[in-house]
Tab-separated table of C-alpha atoms in Angstrom:
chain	number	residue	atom	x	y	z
Y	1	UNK	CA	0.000	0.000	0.000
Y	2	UNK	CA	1.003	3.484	0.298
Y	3	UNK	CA	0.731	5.472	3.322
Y	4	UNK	CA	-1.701	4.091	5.732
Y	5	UNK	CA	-3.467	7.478	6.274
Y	6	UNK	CA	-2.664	9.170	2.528
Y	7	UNK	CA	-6.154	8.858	1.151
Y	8	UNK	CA	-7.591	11.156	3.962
Y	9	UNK	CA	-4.498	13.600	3.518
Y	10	UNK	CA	-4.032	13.668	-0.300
Y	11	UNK	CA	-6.179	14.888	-2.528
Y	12	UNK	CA	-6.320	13.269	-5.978
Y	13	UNK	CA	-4.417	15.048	-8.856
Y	14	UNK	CA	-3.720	13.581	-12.442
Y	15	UNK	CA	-1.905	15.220	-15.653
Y	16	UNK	CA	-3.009	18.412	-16.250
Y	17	UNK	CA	-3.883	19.720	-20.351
Y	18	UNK	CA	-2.144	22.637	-22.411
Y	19	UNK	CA	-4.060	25.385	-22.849
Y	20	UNK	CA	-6.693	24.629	-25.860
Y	21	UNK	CA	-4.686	27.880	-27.734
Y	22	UNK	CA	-1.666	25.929	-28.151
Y	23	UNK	CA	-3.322	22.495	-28.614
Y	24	UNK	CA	-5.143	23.510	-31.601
Y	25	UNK	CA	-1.939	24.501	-33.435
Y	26	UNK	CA	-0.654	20.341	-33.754
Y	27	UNK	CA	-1.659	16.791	-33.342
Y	28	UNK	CA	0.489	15.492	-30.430
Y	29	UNK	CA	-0.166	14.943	-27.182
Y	30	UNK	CA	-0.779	17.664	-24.923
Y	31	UNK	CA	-0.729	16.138	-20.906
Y	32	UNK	CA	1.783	18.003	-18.736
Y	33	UNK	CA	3.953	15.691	-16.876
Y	34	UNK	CA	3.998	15.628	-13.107
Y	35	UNK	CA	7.126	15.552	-11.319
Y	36	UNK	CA	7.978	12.097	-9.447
Y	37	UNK	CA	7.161	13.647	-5.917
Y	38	UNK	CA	3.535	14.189	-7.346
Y	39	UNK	CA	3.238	10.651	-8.353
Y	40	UNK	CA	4.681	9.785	-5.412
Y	41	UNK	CA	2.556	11.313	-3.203
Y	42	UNK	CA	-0.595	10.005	-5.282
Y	43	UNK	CA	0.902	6.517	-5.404
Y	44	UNK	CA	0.522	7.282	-1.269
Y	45	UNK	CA	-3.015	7.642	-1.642
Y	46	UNK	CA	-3.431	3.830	-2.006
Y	47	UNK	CA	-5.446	2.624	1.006
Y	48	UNK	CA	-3.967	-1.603	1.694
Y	49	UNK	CA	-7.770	-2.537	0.641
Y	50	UNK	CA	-8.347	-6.270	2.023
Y	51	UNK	CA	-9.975	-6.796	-1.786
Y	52	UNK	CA	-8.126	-4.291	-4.326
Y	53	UNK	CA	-10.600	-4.465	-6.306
Y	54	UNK	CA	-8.748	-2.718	-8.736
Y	55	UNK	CA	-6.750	-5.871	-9.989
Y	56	UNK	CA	-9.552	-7.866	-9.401
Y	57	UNK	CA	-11.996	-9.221	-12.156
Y	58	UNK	CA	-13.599	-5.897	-12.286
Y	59	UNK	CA	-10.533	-3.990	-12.637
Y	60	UNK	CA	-7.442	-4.124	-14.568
Y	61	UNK	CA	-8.091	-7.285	-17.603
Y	62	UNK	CA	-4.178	-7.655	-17.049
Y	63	UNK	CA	-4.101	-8.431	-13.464
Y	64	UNK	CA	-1.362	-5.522	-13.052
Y	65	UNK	CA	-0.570	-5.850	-9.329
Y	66	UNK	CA	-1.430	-2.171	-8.661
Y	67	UNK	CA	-1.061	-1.745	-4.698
Y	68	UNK	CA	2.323	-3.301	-4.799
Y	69	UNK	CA	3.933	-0.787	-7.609
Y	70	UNK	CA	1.853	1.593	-5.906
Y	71	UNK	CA	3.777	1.259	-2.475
Y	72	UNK	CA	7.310	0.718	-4.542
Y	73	UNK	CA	6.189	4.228	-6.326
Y	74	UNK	CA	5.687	5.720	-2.741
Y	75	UNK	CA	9.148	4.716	-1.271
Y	76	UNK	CA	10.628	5.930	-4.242
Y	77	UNK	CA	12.090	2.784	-5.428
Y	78	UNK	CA	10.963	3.332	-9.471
Y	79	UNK	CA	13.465	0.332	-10.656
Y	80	UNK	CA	11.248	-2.648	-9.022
Y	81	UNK	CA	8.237	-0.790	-9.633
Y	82	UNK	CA	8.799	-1.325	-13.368
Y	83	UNK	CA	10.019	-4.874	-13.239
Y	84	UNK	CA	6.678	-5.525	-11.376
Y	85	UNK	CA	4.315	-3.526	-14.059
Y	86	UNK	CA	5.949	-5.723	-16.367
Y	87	UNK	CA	5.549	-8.884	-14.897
Y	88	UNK	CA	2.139	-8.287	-16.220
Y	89	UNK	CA	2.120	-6.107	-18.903
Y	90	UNK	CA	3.900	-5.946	-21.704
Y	91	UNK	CA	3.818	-2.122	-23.053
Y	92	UNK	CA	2.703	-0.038	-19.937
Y	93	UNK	CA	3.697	3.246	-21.836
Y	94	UNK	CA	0.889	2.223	-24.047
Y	95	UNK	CA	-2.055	1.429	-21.211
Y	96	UNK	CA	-0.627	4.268	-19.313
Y	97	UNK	CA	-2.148	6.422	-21.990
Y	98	UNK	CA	-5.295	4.591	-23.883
Y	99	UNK	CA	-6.514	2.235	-21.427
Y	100	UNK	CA	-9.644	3.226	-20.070
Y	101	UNK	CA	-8.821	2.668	-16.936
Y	102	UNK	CA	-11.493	-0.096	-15.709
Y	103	UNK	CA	-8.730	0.081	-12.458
Y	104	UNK	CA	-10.058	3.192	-11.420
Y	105	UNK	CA	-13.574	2.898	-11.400
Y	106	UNK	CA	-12.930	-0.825	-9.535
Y	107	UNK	CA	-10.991	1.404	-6.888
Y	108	UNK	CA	-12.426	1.444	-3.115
Y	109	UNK	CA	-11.304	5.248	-3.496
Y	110	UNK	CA	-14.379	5.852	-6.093
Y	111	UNK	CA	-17.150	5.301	-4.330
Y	112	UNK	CA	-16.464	8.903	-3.428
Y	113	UNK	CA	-15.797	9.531	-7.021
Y	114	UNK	CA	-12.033	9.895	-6.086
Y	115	UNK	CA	-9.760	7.468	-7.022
Y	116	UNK	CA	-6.098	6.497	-7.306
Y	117	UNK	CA	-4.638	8.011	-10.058
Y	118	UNK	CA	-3.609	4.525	-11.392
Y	119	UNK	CA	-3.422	5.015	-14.944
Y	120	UNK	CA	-0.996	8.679	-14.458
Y	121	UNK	CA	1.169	6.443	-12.387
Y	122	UNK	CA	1.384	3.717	-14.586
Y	123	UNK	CA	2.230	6.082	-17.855
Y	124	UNK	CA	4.878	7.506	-15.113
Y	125	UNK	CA	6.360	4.382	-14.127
Y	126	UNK	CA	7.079	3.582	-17.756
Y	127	UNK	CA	8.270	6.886	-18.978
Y	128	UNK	CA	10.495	7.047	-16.199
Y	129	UNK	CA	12.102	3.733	-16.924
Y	130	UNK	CA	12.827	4.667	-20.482
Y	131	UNK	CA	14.620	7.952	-19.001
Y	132	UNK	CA	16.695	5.480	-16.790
Y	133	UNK	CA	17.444	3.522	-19.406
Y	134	UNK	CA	15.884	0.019	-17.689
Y	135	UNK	CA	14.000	-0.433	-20.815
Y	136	UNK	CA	16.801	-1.886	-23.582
Y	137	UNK	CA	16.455	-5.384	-25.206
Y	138	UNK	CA	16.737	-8.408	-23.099
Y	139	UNK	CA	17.265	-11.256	-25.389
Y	140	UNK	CA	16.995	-14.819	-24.629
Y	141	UNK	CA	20.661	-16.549	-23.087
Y	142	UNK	CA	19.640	-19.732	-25.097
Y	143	UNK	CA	17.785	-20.335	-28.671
Y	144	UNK	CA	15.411	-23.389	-28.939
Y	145	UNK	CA	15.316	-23.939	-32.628
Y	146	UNK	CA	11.592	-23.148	-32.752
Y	147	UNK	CA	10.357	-20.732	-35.381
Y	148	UNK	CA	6.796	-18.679	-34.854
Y	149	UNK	CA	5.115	-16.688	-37.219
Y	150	UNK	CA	2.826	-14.349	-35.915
Y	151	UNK	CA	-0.006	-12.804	-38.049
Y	152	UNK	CA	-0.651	-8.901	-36.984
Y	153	UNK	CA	1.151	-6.532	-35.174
Y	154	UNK	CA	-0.828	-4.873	-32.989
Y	155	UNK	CA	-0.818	-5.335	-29.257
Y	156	UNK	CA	-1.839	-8.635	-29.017
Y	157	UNK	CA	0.221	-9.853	-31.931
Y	158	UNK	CA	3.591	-7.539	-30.099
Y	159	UNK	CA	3.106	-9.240	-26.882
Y	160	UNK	CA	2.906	-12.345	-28.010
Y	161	UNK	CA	6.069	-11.735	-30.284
Y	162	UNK	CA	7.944	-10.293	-27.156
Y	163	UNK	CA	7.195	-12.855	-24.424
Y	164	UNK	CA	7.878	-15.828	-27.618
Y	165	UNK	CA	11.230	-14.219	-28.447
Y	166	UNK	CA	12.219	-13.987	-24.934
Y	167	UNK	CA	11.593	-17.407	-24.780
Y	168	UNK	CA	13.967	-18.341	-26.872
Y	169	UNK	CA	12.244	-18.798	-30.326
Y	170	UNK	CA	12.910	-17.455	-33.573
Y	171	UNK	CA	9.889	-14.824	-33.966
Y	172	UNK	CA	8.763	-13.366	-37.069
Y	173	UNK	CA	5.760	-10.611	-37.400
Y	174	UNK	CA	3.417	-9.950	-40.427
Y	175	UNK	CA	1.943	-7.066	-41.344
Y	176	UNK	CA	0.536	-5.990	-44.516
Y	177	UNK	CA	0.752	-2.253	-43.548
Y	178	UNK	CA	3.600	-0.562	-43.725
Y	179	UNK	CA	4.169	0.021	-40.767
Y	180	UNK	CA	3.481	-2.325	-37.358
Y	181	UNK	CA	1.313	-1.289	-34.708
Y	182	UNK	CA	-1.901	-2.276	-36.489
Y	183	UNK	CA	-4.937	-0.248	-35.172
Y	184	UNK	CA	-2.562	1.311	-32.173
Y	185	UNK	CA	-0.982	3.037	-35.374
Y	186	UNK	CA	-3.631	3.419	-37.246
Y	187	UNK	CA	-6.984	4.218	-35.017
Y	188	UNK	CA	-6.085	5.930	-32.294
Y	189	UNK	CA	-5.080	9.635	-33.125
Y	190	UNK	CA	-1.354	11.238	-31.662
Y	191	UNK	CA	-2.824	13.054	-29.314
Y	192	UNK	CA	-3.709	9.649	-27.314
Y	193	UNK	CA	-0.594	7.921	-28.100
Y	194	UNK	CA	2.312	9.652	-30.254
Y	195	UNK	CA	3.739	7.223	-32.531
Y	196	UNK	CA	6.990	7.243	-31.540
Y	197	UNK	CA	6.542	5.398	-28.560
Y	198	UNK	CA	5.687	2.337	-30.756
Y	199	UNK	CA	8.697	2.670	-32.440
Y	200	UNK	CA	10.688	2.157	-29.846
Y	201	UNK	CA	9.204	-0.780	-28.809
Y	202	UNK	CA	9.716	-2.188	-31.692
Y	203	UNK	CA	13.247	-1.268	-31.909
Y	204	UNK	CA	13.563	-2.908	-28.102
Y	205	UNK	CA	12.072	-6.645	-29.910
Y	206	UNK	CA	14.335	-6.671	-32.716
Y	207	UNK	CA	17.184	-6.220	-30.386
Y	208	UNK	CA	16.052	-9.196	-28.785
Y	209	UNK	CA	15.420	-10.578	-32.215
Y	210	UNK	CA	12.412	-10.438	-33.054
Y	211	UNK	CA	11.842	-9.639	-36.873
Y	212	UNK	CA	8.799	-7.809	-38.360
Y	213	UNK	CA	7.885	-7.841	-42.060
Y	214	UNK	CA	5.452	-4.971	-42.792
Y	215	UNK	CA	3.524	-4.431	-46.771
Y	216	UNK	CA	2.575	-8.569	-46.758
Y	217	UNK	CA	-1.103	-9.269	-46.444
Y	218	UNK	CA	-1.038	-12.767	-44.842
Y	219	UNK	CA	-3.613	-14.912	-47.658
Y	220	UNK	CA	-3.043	-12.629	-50.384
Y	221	UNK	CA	0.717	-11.888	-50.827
Y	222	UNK	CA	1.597	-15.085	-48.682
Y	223	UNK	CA	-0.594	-18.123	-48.602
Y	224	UNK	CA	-1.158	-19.470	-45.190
Y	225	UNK	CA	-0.622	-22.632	-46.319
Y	226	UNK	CA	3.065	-21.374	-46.421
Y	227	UNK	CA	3.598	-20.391	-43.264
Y	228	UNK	CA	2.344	-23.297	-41.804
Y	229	UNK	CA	4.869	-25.656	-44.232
Y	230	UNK	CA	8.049	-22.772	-42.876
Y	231	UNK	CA	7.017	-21.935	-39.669
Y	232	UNK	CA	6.605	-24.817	-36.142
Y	233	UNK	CA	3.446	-22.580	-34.824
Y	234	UNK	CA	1.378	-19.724	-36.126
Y	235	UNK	CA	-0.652	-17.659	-34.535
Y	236	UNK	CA	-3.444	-15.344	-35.524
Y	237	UNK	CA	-3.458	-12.095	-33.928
Y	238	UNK	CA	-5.666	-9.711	-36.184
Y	239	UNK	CA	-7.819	-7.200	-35.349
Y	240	UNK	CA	-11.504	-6.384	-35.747
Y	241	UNK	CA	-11.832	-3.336	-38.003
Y	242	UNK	CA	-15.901	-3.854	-39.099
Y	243	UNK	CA	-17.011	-0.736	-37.600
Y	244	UNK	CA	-20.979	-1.978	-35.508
Y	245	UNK	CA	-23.601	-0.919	-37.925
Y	246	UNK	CA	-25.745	2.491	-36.357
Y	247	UNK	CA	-28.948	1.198	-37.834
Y	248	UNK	CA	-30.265	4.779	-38.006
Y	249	UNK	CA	-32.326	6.695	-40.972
Y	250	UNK	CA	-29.640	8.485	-43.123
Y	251	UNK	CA	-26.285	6.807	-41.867
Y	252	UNK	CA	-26.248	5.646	-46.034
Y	253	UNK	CA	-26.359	8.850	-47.067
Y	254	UNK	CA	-23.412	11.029	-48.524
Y	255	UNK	CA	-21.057	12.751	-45.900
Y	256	UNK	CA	-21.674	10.324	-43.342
Y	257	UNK	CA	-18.879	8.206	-42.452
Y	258	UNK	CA	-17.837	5.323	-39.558
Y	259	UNK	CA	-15.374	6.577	-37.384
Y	260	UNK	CA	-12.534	4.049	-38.433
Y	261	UNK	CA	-11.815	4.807	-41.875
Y	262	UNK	CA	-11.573	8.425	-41.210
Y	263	UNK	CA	-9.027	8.066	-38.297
Y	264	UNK	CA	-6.927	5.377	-40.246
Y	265	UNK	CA	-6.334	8.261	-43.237
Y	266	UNK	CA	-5.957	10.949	-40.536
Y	267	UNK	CA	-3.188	9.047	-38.752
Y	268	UNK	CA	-1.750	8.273	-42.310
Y	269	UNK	CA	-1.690	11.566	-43.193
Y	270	UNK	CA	-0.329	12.494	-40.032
Y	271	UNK	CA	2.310	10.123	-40.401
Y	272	UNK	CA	3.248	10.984	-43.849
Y	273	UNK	CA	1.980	7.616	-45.751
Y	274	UNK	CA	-0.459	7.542	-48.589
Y	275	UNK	CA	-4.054	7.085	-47.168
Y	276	UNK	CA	-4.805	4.510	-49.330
Y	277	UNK	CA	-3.594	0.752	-49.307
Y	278	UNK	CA	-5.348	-2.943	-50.222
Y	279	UNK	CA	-6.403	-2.548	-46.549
Y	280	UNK	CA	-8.412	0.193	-46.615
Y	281	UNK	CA	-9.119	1.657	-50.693
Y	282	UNK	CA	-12.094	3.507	-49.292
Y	283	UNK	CA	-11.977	7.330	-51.178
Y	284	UNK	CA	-10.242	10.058	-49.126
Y	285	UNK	CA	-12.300	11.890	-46.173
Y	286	UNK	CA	-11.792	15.073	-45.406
Y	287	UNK	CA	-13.467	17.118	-42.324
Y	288	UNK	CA	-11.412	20.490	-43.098
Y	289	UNK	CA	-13.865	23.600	-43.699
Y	290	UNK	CA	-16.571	21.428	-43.060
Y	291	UNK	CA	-19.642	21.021	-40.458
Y	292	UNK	CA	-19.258	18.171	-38.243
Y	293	UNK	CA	-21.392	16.252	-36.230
Y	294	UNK	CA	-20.373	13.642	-34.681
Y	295	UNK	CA	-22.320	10.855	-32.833
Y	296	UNK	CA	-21.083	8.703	-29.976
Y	297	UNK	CA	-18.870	9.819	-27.162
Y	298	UNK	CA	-17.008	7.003	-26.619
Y	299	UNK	CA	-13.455	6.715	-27.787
């Protein structure tokens, strides 16, 4: 836990925004860090609960052992709070910023609508071990001859290829974009999740040799049939990208668009590729000068 009376003495505090002036003039993110004493003393909000609910089934999907990093983050020791984030999680740089947090609404804390301010910490643990350098390849002392072929690169498909090239086999990724990440990439804008921070996870896995082969659609370009004859296991880690129909009068009509399409072109454009590709030939949208209404407020 953190300390034993914190959560009566502390009162919650998360990332604070640019002003909207300045985010308005580009596309990254715009949090303001907090400096490690703030985390620290949030991380000491953390209240020992006999059921952390927050890790629990109605919490955190990944099981992250919250009140322990939480405690680590209080005494200040940021080295084992990292190994212990990922002893569970793979990328937490990534759920540090687009997870929804399920953690917090499981926390004791919000039934006064005033949780721990897991996900800030998390996103703080893992920045912080990039800054000190404990994030670098690990790869494995010993191969085991086994060869995996993984189909998508997205976070399920770059977790598995981690924790399988750790292990010792020879890992290789397929993605018929250009680029890997899948939807991470692709559907969720900068301001979420700057793109960089993918890249250097992917740098990190092919220093522990892992190998990634982007512009080959798996079934078109390579026959699965293929991999199966080259490769001892395959798995199939793509993505669901069939937007859920609205059902509503007029969502055929000109000028009205599903949400993915758009942001796949808007991240391409963003990140300087051509919008279109065999993935996704759909014509190019464009929202500049126009009226927009849009429906849903979800993410």
């Amino acid at each position: 836990m953190g300390k034993v009376t914190g959560f009566l003495e502390i009162d919650r505090q998360v990332h604070k925004y640019q002003p909207a002036s300045d985010r308005i003039r580009h596309f990254r993110e715009f949090t303001l860090p907090m400096s490690d004493k703030e985390v620290e003393k949030q991380a000491a909000r953390c209240m020992d609960c006999g059921i952390p609910y927050c890790h629990g089934p109605t919490g955190c999907p990944v099981h992250n052992q919250i009140p322990d990093w939480n405690d680590l983050v209080y005494n200040g020791d940021w080295d084992n709070a990292i190994r212990n984030l990922h002893s569970t999680n793979n990328f937490p740089e990534f759920t540090g910023r687009i997870c929804p947090a399920p953690c917090e609404e499981a926390c004791t804390l919000n039934l006064e609508d005033i949780p721990v301010a897991i996900k800030t910490i998390e996103q703080a643990i893992a920045d912080k071990a990039y800054e000190t350098g404990h994030i670098r390849p690990y790869p494995p002392e010993r191969k085991t001859g086994r060869r995996v072929a993984i189909i998508g690169s997205g976070p399920a498909g770059m977790a598995a290829a981690q924790q399988l090239g750790r292990a010792g086999h020879d890992v290789h990724v397929y993605e018929r974009e250009s680029r890997p990440g899948g939807l991470m990439r692709y559907g969720i804008p900068d301001f979420k999740i700057e793109k960089h921070y993918i890249d250097r996870r992917i740098e990190q896995m092919q220093g522990e040799g892992v190998s990634f082969h982007c512009g080959i659609n798996v079934g078109v370009d390579k026959p699965v049939a293929q991999l199966l004859a080259e490769y001892d296991a395959v798995l199939y880690c793509g993505g669901s990208e069939t937007p859920r129909p609205a059902n509503i009068p007029g969502d055929d009509l000109d000028g009205v668009h599903d949400a993915m399409p758009y942001l796949v072109q808007q991240n391409k454009r963003i990140g300087g590729e051509p919008i279109q590709s065999v993935a996704w030939p759909s014509p190019p949208i464009v929202a500049g000068g126009q009226h927009v209404v849009v429906v849903g407020g979800g993410d």
